[in-house]
Coordinates of C-alpha atoms and ligand atoms in Angstrom, one line a residue:
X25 CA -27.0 11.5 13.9
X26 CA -24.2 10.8 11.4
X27 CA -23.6 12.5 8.2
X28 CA -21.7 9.5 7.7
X29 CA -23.2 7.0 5.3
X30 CA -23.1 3.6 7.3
X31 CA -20.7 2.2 4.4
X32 CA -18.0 4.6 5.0
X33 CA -18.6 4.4 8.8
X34 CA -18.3 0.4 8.6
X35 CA -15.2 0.7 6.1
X36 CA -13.5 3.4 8.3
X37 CA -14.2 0.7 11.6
X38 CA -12.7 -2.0 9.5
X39 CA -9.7 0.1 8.5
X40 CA -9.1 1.6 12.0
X41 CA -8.7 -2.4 13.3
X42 CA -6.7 -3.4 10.2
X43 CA -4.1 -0.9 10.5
X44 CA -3.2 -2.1 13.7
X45 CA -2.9 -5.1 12.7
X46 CA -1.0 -4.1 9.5
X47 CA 1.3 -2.0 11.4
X48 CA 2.3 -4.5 13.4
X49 CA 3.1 -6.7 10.3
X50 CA 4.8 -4.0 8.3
X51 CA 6.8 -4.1 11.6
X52 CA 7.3 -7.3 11.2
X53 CA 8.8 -7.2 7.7
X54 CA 11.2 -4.6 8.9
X55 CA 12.4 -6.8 12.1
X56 CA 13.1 -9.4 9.7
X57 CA 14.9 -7.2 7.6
X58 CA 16.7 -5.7 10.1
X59 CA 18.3 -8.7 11.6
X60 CA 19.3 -10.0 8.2
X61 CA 21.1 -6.6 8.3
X62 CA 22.7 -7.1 11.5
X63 CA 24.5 -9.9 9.7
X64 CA 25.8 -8.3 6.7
X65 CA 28.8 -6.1 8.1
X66 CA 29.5 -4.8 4.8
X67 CA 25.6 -2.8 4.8
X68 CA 25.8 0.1 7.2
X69 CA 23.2 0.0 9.8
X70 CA 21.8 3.5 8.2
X71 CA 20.4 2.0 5.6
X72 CA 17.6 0.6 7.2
X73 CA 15.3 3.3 6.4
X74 CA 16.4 3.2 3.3
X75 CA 15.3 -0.5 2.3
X76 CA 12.3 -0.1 4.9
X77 CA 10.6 2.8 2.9
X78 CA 8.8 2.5 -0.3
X79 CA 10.0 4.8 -3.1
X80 CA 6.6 5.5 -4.3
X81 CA 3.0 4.6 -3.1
X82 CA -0.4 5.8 -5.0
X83 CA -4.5 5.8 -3.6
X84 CA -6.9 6.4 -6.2
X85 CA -10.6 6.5 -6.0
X86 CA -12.7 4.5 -8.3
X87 CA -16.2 5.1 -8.6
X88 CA -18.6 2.6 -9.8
X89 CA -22.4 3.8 -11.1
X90 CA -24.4 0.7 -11.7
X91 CA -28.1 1.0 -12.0
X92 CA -27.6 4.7 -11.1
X93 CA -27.0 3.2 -7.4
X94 CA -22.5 4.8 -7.0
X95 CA -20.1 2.6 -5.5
X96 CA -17.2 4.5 -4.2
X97 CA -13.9 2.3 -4.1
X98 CA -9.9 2.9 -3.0
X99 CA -7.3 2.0 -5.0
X100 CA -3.2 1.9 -4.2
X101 CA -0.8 0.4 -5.3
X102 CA 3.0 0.7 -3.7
X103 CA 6.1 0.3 -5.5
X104 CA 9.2 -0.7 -2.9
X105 CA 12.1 -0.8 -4.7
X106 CA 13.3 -1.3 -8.5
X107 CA 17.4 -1.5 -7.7
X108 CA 16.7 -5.1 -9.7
X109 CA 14.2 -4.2 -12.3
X110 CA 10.7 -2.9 -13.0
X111 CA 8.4 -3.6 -10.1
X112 CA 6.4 -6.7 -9.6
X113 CA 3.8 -7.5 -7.3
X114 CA 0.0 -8.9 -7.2
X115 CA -3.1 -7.2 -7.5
X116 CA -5.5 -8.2 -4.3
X117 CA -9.2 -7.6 -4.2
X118 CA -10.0 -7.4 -0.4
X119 CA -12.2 -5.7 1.7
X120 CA -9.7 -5.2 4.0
X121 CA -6.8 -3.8 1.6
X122 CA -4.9 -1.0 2.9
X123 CA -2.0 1.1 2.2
X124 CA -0.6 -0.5 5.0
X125 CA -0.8 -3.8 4.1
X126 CA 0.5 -3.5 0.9
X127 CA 3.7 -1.6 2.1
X128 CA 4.3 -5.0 3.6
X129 CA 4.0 -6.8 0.7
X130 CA 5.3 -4.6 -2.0
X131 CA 8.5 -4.9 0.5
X132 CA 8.0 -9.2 0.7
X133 CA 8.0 -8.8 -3.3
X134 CA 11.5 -7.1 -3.5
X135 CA 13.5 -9.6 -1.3
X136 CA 11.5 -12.3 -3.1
X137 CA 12.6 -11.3 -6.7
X138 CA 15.9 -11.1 -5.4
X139 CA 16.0 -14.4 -3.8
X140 CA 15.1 -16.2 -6.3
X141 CA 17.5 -14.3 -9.2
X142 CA 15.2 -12.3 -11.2
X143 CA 15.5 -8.5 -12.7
X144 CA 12.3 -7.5 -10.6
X145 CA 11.9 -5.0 -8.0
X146 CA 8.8 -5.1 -5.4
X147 CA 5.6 -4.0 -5.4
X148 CA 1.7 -4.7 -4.7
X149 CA -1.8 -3.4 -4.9
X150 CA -5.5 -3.4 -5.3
X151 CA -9.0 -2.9 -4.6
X152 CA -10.8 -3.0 -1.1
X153 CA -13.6 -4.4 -1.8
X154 CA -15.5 -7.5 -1.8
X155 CA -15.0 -9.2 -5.5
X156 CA -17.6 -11.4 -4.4
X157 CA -20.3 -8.9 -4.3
X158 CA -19.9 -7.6 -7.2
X159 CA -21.1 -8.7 -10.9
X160 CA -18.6 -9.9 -13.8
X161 CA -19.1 -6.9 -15.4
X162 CA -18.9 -4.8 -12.3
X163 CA -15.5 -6.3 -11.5
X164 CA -14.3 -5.7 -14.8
X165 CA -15.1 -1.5 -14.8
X166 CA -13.8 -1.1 -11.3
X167 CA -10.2 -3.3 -12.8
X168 CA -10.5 -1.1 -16.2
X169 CA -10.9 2.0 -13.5
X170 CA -8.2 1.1 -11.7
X171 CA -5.7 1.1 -14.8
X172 CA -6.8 4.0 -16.1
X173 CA -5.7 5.8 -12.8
X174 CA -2.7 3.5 -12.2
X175 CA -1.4 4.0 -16.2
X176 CA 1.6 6.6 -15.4
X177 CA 2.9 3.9 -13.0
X178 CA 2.7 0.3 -14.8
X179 CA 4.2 -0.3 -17.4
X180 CA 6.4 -3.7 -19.0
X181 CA 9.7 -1.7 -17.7
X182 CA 7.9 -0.1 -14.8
X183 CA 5.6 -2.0 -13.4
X184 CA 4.1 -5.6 -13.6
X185 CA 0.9 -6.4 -12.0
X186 CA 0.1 -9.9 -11.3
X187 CA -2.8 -12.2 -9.6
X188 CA -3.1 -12.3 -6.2
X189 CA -6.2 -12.5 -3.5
X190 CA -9.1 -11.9 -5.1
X191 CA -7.9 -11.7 -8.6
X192 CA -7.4 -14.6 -11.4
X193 CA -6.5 -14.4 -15.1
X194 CA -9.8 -12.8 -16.3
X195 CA -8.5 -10.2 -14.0
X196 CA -5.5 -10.1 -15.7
X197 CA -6.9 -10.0 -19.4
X198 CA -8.8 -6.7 -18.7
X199 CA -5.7 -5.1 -16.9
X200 CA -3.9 -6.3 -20.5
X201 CA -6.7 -4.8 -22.6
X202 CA -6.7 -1.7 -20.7
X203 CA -3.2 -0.9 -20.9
X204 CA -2.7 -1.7 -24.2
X205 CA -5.9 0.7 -25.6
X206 CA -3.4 3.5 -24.6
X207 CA -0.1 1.7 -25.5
X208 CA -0.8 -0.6 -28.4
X209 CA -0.6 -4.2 -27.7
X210 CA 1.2 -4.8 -24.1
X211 CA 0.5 -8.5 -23.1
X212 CA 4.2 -7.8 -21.1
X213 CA 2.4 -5.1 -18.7
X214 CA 0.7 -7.7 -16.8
X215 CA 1.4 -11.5 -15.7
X216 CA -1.2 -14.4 -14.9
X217 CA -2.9 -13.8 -18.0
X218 CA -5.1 -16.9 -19.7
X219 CA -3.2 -19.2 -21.5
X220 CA -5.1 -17.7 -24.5
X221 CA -4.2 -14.6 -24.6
X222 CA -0.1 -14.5 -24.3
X223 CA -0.5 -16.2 -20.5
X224 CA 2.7 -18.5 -19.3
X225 CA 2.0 -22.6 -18.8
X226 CA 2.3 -23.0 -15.2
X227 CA 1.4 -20.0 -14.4
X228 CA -1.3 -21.1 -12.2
X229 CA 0.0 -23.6 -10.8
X230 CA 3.3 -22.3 -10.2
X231 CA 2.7 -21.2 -6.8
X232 CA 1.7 -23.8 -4.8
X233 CA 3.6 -26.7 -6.7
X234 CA 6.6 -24.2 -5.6
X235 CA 5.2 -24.2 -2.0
X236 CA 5.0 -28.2 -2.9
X237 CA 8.9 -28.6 -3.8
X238 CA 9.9 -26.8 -1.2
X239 CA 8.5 -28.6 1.6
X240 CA 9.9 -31.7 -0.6
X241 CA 13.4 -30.6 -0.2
X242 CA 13.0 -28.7 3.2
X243 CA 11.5 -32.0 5.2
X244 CA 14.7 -33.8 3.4
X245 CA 16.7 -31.4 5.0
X246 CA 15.8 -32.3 8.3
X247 CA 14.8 -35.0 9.9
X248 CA 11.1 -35.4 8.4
X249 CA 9.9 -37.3 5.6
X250 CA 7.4 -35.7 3.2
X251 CA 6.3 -39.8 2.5
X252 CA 3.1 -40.1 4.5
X253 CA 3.6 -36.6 6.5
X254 CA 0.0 -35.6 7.9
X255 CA -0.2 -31.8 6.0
X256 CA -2.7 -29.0 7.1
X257 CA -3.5 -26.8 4.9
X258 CA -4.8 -23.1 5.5
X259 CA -6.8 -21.6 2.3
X260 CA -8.4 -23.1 -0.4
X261 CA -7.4 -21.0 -3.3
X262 CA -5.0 -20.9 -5.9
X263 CA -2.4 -21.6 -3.7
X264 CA -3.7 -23.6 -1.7
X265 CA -5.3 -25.6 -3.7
X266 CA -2.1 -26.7 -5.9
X267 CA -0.1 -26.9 -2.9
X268 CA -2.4 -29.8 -1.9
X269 CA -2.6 -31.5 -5.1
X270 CA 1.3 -31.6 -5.4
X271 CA 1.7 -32.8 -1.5
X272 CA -0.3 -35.7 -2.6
X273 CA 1.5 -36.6 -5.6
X274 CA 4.9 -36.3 -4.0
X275 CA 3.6 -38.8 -1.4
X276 CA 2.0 -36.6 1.4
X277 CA -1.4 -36.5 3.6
X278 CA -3.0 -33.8 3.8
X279 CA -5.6 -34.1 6.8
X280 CA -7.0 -31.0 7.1
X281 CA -7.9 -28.2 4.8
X282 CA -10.0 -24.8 5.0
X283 CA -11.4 -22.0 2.8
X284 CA -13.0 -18.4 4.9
X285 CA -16.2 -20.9 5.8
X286 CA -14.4 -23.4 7.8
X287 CA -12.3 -26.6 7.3
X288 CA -12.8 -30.2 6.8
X289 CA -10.3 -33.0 9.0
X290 CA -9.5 -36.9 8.7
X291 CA -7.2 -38.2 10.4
X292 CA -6.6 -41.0 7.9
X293 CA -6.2 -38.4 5.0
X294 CA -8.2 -36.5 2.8
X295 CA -9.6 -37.1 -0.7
X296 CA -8.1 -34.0 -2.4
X297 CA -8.9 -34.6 -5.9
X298 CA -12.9 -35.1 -4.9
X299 CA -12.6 -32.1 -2.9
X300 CA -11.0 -30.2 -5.7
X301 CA -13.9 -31.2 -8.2
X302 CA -16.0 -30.1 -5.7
X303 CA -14.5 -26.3 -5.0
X304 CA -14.0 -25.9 -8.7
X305 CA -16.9 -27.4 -10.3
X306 CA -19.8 -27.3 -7.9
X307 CA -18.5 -24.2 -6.2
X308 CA -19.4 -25.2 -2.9
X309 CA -17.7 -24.1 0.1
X310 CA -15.9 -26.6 2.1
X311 CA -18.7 -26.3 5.1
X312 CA -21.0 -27.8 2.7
X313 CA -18.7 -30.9 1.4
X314 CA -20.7 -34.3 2.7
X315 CA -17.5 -36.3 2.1
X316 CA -16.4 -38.4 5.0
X317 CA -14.8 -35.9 6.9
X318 CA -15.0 -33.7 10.8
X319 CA -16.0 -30.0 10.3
X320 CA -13.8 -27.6 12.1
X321 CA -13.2 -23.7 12.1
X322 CA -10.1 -22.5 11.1
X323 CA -9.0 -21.8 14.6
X324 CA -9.2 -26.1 15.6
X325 CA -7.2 -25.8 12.0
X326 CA -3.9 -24.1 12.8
X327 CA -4.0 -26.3 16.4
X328 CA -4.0 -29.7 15.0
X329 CA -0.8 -32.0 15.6
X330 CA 0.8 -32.3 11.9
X331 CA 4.2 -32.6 10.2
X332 CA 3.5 -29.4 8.0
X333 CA 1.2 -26.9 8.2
X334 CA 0.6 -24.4 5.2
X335 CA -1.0 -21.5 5.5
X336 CA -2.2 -20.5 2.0
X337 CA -5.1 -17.4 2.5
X338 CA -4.1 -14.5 4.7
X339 CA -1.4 -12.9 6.4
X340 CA -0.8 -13.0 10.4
X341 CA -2.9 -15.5 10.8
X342 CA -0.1 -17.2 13.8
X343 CA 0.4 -13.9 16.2
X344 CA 1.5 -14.8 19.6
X345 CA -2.1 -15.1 20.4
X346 CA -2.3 -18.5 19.0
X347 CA 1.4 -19.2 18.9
X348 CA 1.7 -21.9 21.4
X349 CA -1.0 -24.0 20.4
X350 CA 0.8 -24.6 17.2
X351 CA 1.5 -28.3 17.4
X352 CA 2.9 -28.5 13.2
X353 CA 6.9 -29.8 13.4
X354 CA 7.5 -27.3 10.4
X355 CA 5.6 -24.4 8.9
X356 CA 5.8 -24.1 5.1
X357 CA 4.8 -19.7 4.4
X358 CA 2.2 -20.3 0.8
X359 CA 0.5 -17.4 2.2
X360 CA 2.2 -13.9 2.2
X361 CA 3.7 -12.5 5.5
X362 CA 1.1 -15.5 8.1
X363 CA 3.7 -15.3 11.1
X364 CA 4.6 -12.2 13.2
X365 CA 8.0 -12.0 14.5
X366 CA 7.1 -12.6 18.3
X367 CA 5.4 -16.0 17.3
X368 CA 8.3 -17.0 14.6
X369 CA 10.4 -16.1 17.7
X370 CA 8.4 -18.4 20.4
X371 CA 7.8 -21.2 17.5
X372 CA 11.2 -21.4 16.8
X373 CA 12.1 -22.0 20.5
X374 CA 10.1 -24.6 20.2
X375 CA 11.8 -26.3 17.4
X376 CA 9.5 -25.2 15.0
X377 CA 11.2 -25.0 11.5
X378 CA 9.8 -22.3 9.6
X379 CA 10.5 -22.2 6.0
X380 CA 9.4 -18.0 4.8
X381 CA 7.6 -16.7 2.5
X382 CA 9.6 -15.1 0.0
X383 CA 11.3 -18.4 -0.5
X384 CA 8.3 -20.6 0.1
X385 CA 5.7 -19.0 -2.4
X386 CA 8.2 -17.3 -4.7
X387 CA 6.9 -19.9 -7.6
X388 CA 4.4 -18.3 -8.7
X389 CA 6.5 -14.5 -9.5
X390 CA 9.2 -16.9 -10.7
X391 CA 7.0 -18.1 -13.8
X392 CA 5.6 -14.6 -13.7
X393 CA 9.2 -13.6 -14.6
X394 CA 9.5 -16.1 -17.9
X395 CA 5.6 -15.3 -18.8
X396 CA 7.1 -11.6 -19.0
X397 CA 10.2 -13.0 -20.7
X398 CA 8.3 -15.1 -23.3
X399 CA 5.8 -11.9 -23.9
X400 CA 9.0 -9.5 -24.8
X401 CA 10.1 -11.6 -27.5
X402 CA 6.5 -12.7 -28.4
X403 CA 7.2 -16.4 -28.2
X404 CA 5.5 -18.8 -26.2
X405 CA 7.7 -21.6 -24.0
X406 CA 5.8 -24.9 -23.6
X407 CA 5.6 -27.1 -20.7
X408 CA 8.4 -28.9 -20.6
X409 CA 10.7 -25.8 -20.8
X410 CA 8.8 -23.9 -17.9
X411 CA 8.5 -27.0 -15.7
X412 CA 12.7 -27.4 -16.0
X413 CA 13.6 -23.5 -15.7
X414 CA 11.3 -23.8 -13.0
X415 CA 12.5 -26.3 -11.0
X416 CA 16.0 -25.4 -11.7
X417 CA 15.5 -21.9 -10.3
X418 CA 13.5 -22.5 -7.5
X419 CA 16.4 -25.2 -6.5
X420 CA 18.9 -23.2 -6.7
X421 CA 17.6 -20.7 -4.7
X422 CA 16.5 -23.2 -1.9
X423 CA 20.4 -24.7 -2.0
X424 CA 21.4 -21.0 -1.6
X425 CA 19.3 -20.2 1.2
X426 CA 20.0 -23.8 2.8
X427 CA 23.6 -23.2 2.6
X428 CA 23.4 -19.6 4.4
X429 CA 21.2 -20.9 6.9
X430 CA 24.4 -23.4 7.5
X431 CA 26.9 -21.1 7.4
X432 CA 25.6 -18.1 8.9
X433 CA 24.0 -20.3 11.7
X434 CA 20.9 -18.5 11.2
X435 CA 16.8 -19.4 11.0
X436 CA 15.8 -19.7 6.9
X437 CA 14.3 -16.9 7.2
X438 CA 17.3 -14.2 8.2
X439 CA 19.5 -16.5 5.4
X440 CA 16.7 -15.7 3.0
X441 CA 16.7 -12.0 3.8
X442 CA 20.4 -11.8 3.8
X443 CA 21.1 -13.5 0.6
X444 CA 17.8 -11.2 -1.1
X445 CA 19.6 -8.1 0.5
X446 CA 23.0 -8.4 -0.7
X447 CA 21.7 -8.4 -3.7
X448 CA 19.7 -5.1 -3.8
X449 CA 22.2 -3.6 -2.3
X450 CA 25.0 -4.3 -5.1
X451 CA 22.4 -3.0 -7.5
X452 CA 21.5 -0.3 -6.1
X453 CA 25.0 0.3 -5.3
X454 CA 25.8 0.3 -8.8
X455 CA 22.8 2.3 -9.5
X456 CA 24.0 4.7 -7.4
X457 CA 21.0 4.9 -6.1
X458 CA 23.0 5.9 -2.5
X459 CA 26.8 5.8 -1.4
Ligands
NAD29 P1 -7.2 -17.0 -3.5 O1 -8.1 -15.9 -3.4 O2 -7.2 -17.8 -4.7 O3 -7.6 -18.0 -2.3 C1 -7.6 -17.6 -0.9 C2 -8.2 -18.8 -0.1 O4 -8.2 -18.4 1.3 C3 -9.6 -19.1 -0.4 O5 -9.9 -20.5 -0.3 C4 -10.4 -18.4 0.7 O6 -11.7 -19.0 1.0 C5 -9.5 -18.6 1.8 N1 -9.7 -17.6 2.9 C6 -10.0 -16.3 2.9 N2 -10.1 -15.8 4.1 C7 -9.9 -16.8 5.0 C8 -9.9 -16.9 6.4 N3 -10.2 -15.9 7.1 N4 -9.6 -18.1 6.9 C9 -9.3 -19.2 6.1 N5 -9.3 -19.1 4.8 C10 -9.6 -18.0 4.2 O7 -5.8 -16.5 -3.1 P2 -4.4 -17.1 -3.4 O8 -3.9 -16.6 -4.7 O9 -4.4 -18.6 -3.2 O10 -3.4 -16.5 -2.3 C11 -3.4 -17.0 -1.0 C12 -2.1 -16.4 -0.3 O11 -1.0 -16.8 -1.0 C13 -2.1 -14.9 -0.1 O12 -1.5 -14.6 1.1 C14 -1.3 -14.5 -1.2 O13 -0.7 -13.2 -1.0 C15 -0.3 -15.6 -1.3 N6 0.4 -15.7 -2.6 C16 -0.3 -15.9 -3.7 C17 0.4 -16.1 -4.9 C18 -0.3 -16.4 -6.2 O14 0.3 -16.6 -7.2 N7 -1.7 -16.5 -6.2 C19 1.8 -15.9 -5.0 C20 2.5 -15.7 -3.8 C21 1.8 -15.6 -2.6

């Protein structure tokens, strides 16, 4: 018999799987970045490890004692690389979370900030654990917990948290109230906060009508049409949910859409608005919508014949186990780090444009970056000055990246990397951070 309790047996299974899996996508990251080096002749092969290692990475252990019954949890948080600026990176509540998995992202975060021109460096964290299963109030001790032990390491000039998985504003409001019991009033230490309480318009938003405008100006780029395109979209979330809602508005289709219980499909086009209504205000999950519509698992999902598919919930969700039945003519990244490098690889052979992350769903860290701005100088922007710095900025880097996919002859993704590397590397250059 175990001494084991069955929790920490069935966390410790969980991890053992997800590591493998996470290794292989820190990997990833790391390919990606590597042949974006391969292209830069002026960055010395040697520094590889250097932009491949975190500088700092932190575990805590947060304990919940509700009706005397303990909860233990893990906390981490990694912080990549600040040549640009503090650190900046989501918090995710996930059972799966891992160390490993946020190295990935915290690295994702740097060559996002950079691509899109903001003084950020990369980083990401959280909780594993199920933010489902646990009470308001329990959610808001373990997120108070978590601050507590993270406070030597956030900061408004260290480090920015942000929403992510599993995490919204509310989220956000107690990691502000937290931090500023010790600090005085910090609405700067953390972004994605409520409207209400010193939080950015278009915040929420900001994500997936970025993952919208990209796709606009991406399918004008080649030789698709957004007008009447047939979109699948992966994740019904934040992201994905304002991914959808933009789509339609700029003259899309989406057809096919899932959350973790399953997806709903019509070939003639979903109603997004009723679905939305439904999500938000009935809470129901999307097996349970009676709308006219064909059930189907997220698997039949990611294999249905589209223009665009948009994955929008987790990473490596298109390995080269599912790779070739792909059937999407271009792949628009809302969700962080969905493709491994073997199936980008085997897609692209295929003609498959891909369209990466760090350029796809860098909207949302973009208005992160003027909520931040707006809360040093303790002003607040209003719409119409987000929505034009925001479409301005993402544009620009879009024509950037477009232009060294031209010129360089490479996929998006390597221009994207190259263009994000560059960068860090004059700053830390200048930093003297190495030679
Ligand atoms: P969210 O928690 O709001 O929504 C996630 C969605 O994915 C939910 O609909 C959930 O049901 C669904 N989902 C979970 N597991 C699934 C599974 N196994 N199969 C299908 N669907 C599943 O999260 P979000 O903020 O929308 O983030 C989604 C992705 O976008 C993540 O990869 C995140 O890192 C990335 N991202 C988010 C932001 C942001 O501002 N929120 C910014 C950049 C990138």
């Amino acid at each position: 018999m175990s001494f084991l309790s069955k929790r920490y047996r069935d966390q410790k299974d969980m991890n053992k799987g997800r590591q493998a899996e996470d290794s292989k996508s820190e990997a990833g990251v790391n390919v990606f970045l590597s042949r974006a080096l391969h292209h830069l002749a002026n960055i010395q092969d040697e520094l590889h490890m250097f932009y491949c290692l975190p500088k700092r990475e932190v575990r805590v252990q947060l304990v919940l004692d509700s009706n005397d019954k303990m909860k233990v949890f893990e906390g981490f948080r990694v912080q990549h690389n600040n040549a640009l600026g503090p650190y900046k990176g989501g918090l995710r509540y996930h059972p799966t979370a891992s160390m490993q998995h946020f190295r990935t992202m915290a690295s994702l975060m740097t060559w996002k900030c950079a691509l899109v021109g903001i003084p950020f460096g990369g980083a990401k964290g959280g909780i594993a654990c199920d933010p489902k299963a646990l009470t308001a109030e329990e959610l808001e001790t373990l997120t108070k917990k978590y601050v507590e032990q993270m406070m030597p390491i956030i900061g408004p000039k260290i480090d920015v948290p942000a929403p992510d998985m599993g995490t919204n504003a509310q989220v956000m409001a107690w990691v502000y109230e937290e931090y500023s019991k010790m600090h005085g009033d910090e609405p700067a230490v953390v972004t994605g906060k409520p409207l209400e309480l010193s939080g950015s318009f278009g915040r929420e938003s900001a994500t997936g009508n970025g993952v919208a405008y990209i796709a606009k100006w991406a399918t004008e780029a080649s030789e698709l049409s957004l007008s009447n395109a047939k979109i699948v979209i992966q994740g019904f979330g934040n992201v994905g949910q304002f991914a959808a809602k933009k789509l339609v508005e700029l003259g899309a289709q989406v057809v096919a859409i899932s959350d973790s219980s399953g997806g709903v499909y019509s070939s003639s086009g979903l109603n997004v608005e009723k679905l939305l209504e439904f999500k938000n205000y009935e809470k129901g999950s999307l097996n349970e919508w009676d709308g006219e519509c064909e059930k189907i698992t997220n698997e039949d999902l990611m294999q249905l014949e589209c223009d665009l598919l948009v994955p929008a919930a987790l990473g490596n969700v298109i390995t080269d186990i599912n790779a070739n039945a792909i059937k999407a003519k271009m792949i628009v990244e809302g969700a962080n780090d969905p493709i491994s490098a073997e199936a980008q690889d085997f897609l692209e052979s295929k003609g498959v444009v891909i369209i990466p992350d760090i350029l796809a769903n860098a909207g949302g860290v973009l208005v992160s970056y003027f909520e931040w701005a707006q809360n040093l100088q303790h002003f607040q922007w209003n719409v119409e000055k987000v929505e034009e710095n925001f479409r301005e900025m993402l544009k620009k880097a879009w024509k950037e990246t477009a232009e060294k996919h031209r010129s360089l002859k490479v996929n998006y993704r390597t221009a994207a990397y190259c263009i994000a590397l560059e960068r860090v590397h004059k700053a830390s250059q200048l930093r003297g951070y190495h030679g």
